[in-house]
mmCIF file of C-alpha atoms in Angstrom:
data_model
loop_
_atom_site.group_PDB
_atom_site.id
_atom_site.type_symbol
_atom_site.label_atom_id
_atom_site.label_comp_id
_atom_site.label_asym_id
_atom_site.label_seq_id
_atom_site.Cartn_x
_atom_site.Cartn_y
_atom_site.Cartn_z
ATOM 1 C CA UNK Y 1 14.577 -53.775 -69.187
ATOM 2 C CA UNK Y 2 12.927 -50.812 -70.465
ATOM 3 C CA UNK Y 3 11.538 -48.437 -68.233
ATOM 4 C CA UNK Y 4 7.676 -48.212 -66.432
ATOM 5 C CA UNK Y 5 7.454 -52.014 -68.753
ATOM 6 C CA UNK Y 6 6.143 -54.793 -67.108
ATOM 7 C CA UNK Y 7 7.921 -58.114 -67.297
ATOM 8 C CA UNK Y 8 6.672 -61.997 -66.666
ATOM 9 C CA UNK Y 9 8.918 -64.657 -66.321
ATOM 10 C CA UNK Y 10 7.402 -67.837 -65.988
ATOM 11 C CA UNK Y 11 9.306 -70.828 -64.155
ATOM 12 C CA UNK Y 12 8.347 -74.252 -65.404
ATOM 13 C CA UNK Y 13 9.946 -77.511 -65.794
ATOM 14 C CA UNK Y 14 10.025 -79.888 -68.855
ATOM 15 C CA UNK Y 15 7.347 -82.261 -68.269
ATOM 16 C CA UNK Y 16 4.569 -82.860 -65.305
ATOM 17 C CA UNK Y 17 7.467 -84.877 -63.103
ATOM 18 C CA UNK Y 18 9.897 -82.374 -63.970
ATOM 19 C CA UNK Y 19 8.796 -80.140 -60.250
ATOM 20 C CA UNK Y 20 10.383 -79.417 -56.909
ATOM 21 C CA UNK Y 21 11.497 -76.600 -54.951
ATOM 22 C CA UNK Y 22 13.257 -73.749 -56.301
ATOM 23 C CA UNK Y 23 15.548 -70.673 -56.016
ATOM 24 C CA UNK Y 24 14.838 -67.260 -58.266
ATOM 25 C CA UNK Y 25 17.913 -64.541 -58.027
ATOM 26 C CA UNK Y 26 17.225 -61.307 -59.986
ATOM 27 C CA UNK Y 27 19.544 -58.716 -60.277
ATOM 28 C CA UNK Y 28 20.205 -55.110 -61.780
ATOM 29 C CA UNK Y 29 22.788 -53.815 -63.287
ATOM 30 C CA UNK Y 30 22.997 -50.285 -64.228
ATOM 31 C CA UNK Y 31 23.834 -49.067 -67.521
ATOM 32 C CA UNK Y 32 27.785 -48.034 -67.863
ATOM 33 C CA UNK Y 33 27.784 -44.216 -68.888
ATOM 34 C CA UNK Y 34 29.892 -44.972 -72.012
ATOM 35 C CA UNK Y 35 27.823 -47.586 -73.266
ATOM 36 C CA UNK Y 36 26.784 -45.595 -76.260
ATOM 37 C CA UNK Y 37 29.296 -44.158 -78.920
ATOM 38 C CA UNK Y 38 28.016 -40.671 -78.415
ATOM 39 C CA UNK Y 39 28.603 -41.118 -74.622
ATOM 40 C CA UNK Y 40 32.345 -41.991 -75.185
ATOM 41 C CA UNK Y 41 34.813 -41.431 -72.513
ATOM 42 C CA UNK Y 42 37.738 -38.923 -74.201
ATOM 43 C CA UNK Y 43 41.112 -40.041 -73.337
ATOM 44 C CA UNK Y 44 43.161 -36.775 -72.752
ATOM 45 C CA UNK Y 45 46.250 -37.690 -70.138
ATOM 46 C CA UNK Y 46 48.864 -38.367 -71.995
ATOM 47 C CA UNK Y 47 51.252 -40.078 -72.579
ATOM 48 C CA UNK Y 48 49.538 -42.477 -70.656
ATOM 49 C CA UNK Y 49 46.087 -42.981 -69.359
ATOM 50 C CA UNK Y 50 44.766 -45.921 -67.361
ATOM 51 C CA UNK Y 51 41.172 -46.776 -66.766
ATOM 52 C CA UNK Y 52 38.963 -49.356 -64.938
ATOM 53 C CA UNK Y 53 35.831 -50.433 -65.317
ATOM 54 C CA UNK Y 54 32.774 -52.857 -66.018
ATOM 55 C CA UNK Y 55 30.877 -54.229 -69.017
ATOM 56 C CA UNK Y 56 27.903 -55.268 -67.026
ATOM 57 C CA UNK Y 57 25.135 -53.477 -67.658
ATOM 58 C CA UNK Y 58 26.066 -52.262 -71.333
ATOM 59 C CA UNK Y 59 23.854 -53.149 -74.122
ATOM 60 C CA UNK Y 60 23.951 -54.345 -77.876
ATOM 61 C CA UNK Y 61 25.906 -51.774 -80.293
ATOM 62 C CA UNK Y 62 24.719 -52.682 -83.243
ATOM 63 C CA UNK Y 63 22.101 -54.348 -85.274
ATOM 64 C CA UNK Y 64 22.795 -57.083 -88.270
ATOM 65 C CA UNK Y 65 23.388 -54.040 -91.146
ATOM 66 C CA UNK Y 66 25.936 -52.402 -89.100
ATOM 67 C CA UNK Y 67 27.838 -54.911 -87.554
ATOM 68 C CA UNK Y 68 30.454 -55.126 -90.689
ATOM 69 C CA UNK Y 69 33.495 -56.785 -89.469
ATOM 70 C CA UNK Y 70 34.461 -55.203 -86.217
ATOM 71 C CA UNK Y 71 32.231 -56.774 -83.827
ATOM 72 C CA UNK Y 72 31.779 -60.157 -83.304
ATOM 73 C CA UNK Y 73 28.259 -60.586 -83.126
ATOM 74 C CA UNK Y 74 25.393 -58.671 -83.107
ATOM 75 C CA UNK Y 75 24.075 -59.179 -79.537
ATOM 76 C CA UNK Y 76 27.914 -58.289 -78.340
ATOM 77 C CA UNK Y 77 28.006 -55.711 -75.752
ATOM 78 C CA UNK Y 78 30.447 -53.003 -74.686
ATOM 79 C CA UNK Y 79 31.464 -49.716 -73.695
ATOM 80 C CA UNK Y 80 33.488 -47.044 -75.496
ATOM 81 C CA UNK Y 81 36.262 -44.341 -75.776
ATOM 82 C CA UNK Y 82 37.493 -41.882 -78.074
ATOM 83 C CA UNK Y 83 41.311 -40.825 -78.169
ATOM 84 C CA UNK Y 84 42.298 -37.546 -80.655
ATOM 85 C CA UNK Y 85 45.648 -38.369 -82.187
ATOM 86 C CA UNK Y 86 48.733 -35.894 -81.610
ATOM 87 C CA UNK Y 87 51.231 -37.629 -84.570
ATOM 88 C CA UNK Y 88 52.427 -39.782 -82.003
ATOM 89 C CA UNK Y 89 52.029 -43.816 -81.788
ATOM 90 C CA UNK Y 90 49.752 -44.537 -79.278
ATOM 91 C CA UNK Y 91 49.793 -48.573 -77.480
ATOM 92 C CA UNK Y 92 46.527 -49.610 -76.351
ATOM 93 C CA UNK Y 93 46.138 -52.812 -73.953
ATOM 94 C CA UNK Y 94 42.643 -54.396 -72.993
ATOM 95 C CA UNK Y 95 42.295 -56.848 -70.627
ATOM 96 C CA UNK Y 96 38.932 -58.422 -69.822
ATOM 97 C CA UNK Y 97 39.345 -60.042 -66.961
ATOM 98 C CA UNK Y 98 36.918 -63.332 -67.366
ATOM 99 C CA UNK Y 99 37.188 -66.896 -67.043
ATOM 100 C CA UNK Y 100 36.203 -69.196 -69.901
ATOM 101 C CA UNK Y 101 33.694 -66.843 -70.757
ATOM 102 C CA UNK Y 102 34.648 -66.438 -74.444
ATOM 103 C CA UNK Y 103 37.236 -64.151 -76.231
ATOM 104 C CA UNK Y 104 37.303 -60.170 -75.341
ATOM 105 C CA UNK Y 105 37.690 -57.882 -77.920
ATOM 106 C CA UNK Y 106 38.742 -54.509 -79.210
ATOM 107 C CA UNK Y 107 37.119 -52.555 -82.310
ATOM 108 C CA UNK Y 108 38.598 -49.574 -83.752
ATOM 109 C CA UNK Y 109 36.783 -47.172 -86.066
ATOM 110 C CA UNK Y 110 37.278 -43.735 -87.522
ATOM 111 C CA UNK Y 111 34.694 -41.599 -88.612
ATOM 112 C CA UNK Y 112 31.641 -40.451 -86.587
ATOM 113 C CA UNK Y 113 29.007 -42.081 -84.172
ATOM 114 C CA UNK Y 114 26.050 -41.782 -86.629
ATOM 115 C CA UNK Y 115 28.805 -42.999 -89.745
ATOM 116 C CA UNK Y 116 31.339 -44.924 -88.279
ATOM 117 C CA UNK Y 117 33.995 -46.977 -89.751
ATOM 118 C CA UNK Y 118 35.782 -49.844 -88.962
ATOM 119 C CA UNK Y 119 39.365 -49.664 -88.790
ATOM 120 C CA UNK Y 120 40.989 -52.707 -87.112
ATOM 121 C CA UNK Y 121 39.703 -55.015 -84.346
ATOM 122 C CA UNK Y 122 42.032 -57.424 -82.105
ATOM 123 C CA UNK Y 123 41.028 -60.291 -79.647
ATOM 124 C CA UNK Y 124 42.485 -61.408 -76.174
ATOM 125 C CA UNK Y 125 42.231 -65.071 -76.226
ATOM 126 C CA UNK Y 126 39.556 -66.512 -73.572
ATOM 127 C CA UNK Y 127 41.006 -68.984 -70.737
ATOM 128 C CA UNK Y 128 39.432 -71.571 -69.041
ATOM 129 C CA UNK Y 129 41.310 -71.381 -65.788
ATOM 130 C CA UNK Y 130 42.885 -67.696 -65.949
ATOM 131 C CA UNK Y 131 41.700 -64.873 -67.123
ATOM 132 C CA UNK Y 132 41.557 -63.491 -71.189
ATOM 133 C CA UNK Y 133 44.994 -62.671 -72.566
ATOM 134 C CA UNK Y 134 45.881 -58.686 -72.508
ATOM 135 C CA UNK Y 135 44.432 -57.706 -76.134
ATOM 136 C CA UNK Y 136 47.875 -54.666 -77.386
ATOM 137 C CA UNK Y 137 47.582 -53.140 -80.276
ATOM 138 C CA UNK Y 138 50.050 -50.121 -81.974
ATOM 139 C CA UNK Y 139 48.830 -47.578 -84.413
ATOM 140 C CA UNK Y 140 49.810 -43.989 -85.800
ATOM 141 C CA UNK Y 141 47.837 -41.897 -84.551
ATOM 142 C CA UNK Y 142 47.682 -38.320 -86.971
ATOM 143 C CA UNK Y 143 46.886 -35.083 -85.582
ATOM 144 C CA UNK Y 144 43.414 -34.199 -85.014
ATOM 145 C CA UNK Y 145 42.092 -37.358 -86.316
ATOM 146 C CA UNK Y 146 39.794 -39.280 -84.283
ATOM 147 C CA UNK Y 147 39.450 -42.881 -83.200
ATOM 148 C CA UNK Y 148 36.712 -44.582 -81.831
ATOM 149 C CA UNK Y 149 37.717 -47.211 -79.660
ATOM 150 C CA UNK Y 150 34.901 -50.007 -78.547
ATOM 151 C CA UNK Y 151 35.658 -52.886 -75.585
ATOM 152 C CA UNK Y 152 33.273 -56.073 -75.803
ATOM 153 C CA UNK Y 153 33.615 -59.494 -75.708
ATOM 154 C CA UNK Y 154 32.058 -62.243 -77.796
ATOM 155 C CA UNK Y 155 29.038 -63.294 -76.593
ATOM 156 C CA UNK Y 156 26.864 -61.426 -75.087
ATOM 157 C CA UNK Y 157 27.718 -62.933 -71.791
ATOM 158 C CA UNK Y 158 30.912 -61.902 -72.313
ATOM 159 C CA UNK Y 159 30.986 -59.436 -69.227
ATOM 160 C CA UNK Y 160 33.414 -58.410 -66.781
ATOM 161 C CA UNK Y 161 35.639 -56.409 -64.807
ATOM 162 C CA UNK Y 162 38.348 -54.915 -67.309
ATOM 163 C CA UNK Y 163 41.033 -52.686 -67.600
ATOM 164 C CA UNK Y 164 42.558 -50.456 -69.829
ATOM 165 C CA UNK Y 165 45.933 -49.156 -70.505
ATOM 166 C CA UNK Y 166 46.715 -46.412 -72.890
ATOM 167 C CA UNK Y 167 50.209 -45.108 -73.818
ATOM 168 C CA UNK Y 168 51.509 -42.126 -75.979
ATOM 169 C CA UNK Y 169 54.987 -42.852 -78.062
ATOM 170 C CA UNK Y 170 56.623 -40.171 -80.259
ATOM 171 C CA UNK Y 171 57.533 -40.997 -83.447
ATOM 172 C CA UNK Y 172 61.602 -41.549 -83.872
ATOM 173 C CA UNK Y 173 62.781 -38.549 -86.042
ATOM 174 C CA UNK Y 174 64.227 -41.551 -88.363
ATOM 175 C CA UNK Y 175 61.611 -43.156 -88.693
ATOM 176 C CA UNK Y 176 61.701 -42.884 -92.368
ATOM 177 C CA UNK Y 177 63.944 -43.321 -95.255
ATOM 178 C CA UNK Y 178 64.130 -39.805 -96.022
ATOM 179 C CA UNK Y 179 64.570 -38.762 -92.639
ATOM 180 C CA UNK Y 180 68.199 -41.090 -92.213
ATOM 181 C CA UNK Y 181 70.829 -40.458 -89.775
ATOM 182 C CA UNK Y 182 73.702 -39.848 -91.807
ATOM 183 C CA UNK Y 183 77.136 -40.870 -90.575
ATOM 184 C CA UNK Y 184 80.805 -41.194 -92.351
ATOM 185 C CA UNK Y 185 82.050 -44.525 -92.409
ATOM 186 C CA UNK Y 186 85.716 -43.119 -91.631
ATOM 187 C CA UNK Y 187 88.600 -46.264 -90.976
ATOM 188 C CA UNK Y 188 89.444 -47.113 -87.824
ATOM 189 C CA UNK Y 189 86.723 -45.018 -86.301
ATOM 190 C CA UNK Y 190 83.488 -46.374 -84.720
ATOM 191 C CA UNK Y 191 80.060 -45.063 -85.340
ATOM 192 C CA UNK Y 192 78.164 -45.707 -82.272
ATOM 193 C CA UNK Y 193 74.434 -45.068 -81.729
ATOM 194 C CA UNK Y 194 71.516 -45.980 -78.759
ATOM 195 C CA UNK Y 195 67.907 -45.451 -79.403
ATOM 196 C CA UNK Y 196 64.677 -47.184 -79.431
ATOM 197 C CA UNK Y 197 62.133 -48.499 -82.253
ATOM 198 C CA UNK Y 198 59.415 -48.105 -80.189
ATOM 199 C CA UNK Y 199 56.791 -45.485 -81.744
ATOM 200 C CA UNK Y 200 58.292 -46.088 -85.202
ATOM 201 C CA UNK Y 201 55.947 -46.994 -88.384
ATOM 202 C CA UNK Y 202 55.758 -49.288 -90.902
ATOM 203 C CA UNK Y 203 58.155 -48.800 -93.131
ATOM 204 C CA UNK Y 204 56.370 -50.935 -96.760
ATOM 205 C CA UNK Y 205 52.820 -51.698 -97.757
ATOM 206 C CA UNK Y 206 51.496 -55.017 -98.868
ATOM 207 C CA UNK Y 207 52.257 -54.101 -102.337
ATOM 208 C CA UNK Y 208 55.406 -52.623 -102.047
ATOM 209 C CA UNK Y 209 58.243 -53.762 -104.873
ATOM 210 C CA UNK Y 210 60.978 -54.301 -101.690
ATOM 211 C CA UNK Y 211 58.363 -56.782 -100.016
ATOM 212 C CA UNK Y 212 57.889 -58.700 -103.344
ATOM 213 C CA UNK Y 213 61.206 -58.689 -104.385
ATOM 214 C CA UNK Y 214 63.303 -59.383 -101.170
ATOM 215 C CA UNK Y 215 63.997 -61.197 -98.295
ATOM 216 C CA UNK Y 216 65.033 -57.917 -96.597
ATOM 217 C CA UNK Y 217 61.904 -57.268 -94.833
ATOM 218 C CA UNK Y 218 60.642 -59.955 -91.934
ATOM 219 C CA UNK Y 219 56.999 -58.603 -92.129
ATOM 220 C CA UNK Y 220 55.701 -55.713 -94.623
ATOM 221 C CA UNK Y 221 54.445 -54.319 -91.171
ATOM 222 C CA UNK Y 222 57.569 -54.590 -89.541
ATOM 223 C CA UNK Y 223 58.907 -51.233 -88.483
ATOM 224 C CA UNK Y 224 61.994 -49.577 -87.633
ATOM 225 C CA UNK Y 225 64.507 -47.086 -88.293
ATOM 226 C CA UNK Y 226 66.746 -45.806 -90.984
ATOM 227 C CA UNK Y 227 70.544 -44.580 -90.689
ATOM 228 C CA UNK Y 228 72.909 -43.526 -94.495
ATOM 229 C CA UNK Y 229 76.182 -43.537 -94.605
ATOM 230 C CA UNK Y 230 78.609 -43.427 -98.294
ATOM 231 C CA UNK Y 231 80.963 -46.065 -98.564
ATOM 232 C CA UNK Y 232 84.858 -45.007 -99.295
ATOM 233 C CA UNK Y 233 85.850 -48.578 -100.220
ATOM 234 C CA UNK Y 234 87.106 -49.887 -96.885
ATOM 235 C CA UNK Y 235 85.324 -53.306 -94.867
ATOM 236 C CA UNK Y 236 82.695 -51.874 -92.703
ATOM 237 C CA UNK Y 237 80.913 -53.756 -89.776
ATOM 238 C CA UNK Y 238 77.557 -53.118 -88.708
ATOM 239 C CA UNK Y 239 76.516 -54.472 -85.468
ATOM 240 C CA UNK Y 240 72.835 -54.506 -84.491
ATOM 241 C CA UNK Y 241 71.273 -55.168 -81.105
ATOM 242 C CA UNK Y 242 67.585 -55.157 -80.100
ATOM 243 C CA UNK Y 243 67.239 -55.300 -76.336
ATOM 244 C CA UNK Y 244 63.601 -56.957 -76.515
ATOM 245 C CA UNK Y 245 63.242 -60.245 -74.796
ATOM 246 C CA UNK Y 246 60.840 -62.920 -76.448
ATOM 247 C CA UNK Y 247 59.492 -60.387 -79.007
ATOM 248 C CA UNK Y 248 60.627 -61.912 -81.887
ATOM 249 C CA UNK Y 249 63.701 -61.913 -84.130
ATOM 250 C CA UNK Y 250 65.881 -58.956 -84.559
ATOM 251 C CA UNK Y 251 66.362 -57.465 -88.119
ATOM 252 C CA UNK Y 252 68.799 -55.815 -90.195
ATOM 253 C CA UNK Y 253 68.913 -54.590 -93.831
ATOM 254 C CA UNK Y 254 70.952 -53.227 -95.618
ATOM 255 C CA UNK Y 255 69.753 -51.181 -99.235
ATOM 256 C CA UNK Y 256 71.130 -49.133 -101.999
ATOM 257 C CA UNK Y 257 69.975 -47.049 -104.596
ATOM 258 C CA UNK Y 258 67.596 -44.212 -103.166
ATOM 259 C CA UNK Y 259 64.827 -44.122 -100.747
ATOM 260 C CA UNK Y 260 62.247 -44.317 -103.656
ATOM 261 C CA UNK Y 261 63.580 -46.938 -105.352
ATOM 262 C CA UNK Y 262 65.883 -49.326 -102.806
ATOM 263 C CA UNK Y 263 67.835 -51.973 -103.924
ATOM 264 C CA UNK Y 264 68.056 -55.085 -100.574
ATOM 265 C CA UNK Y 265 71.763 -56.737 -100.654
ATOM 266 C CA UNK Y 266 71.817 -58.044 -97.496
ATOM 267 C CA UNK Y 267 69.883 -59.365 -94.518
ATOM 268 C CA UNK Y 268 70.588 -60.434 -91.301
ATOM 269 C CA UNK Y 269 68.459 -61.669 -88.081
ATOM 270 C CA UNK Y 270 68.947 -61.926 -84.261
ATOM 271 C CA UNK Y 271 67.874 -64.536 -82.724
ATOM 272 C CA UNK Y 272 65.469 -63.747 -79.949
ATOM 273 C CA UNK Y 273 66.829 -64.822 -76.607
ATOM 274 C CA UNK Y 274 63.695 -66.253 -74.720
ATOM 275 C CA UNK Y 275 65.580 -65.682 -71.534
ATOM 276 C CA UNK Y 276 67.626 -62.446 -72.180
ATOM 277 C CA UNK Y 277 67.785 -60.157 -75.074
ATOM 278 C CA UNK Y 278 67.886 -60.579 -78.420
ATOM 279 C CA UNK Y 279 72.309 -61.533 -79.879
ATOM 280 C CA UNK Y 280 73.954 -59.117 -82.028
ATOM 281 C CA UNK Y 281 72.786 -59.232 -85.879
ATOM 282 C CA UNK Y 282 76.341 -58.587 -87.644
ATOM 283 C CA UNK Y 283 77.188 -57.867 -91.201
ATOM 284 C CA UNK Y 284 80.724 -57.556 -92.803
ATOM 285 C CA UNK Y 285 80.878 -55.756 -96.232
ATOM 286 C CA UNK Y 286 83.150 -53.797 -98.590
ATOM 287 C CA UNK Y 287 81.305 -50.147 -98.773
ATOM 288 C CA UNK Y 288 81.715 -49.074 -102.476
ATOM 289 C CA UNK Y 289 83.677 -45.749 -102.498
ATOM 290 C CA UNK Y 290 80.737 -42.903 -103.520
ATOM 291 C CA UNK Y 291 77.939 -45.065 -102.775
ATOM 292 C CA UNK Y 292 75.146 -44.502 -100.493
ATOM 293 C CA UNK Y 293 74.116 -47.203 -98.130
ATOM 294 C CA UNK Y 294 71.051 -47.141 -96.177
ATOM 295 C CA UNK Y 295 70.575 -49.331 -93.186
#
């Protein structure tokens, strides 16, 4: 309701029978002060920051020619945030917290606020007797650059109470193929290693050769870690275990050649344990003597 504007609302019924008494509730909602893109609360406290707040109140972000993909209509409604990136992964998790009120949502875009771009968007499915699913999503996020970050719903009644959670993840230091732990596959001697994939990136593209060629890779977004080691012709065993519960299958591969052009020869999964972590992905092989494995 625009301001010093007079409005009339009218109350009717849908024919000359159609009257009685009647009840007329009117209320205001003030407008959130990061309902506009330029107005965009920074995220700053790393590595985690957690906010609260509201999308009553917040008006319509765009209009038919600017909607593109990220937002699921044009009347949709929301408020926003901007996060720098410091070459770190950074989680975000959304939860609008509505009941059968229709899907919430999260847009991403890069660019600027008069130019902006959009990047990815993700939806928490809407409930009819609990509230919307926590919307996560994981992305690299490069020094300096800037992300725009939008929280809506999918109608324009799609308001609520919400919260957001943002966490800060450094990037494993083998994250890459390049950047392998090297070990010596020595015999009778045990290479032993504990880390975490969390904060590592994908490791393929859509179009890579390994993706088309192979079974080696679950997902061409899956991402993990890298280790090398050079085979002196003895049996080595590899024994793999991802202490995730009900995230999905484990994975490990096994290449040769180089890191630009890898060769798969072997594949194997964990199952994911539903109720406890995920069993050990094992793979017996004869390690050529002089040639480089990477895992």
């Amino acid at each position: 309701a625009e301001s010093d504007v007079d409005y009339y609302f009218f109350l009717a019924g849908e024919n000359t029978a159609t009257v009685g008494e009647y009840q007329l509730n009117i209320t205001e909602h003030p407008i959130p002060s990061n309902d506009v893109c330029e107005s965009a609360i920074e995220l700053k406290k790393f590595p985690s920051s957690i906010m609260s707040g509201s999308l009553v109140g917040a008006t319509p972000d765009f209009d038919g020619a600017d909607a593109q993909t990220c937002v699921s209509n044009i009347d949709t409604r929301g408020v926003w945030y901007k996060v720098e990136g410091r070459g770190a992964v950074i989680k975000l998790e959304y939860q609008l917290k509505t009941v059968g009120l229709g899907n919430s949502k999260v847009a991403i875009f890069k660019g600027s606020c008069d130019n902006l771009v959009c990047w990815n968007s993700i939806e928490g499915e809407d409930h009819y007797y609990n509230e919307n699913d926590v919307v996560s999503y994981e992305f690299l996020a490069g020094n300096g650059e800037i992300f725009w970050i939008l929280l809506s719903g999918e109608h324009w009644y799609t308001v609520g109470q919400y919260d957001l959670k943002m966490r800060e993840h450094a990037v494993p230091e083998n994250d890459s193929c390049d950047e392998a732990i090297s070990f010596q596959a020595a015999s009778n001697q045990q290479y032993s290693d504990k880390s975490t994939t969390v904060g590592a990136t994908p490791d393929f593209d859509e179009s890579s050769s390994v993706v088309l060629s192979s079974s080696c890779i679950a997902n061409w977004y899956s991402r993990g870690v890298w280790y090398r080691f050079e085979g002196n012709g003895a049996i080595v065993r590899i024994e793999y275990q991802l202490n995730s519960v009900a995230g999905g299958d484990s994975d490990l591969s096994v290449f040769t050649g180089d890191c630009a052009n890898p060769t798969c020869i072997a594949n194997v999964k964990g199952a994911d344990g539903y109720y406890g972590v995920n069993e050990v992905a094992v793979h017996d092989m004869v390690a050529e003597r002089g040639e480089s494995y990477y895992i």
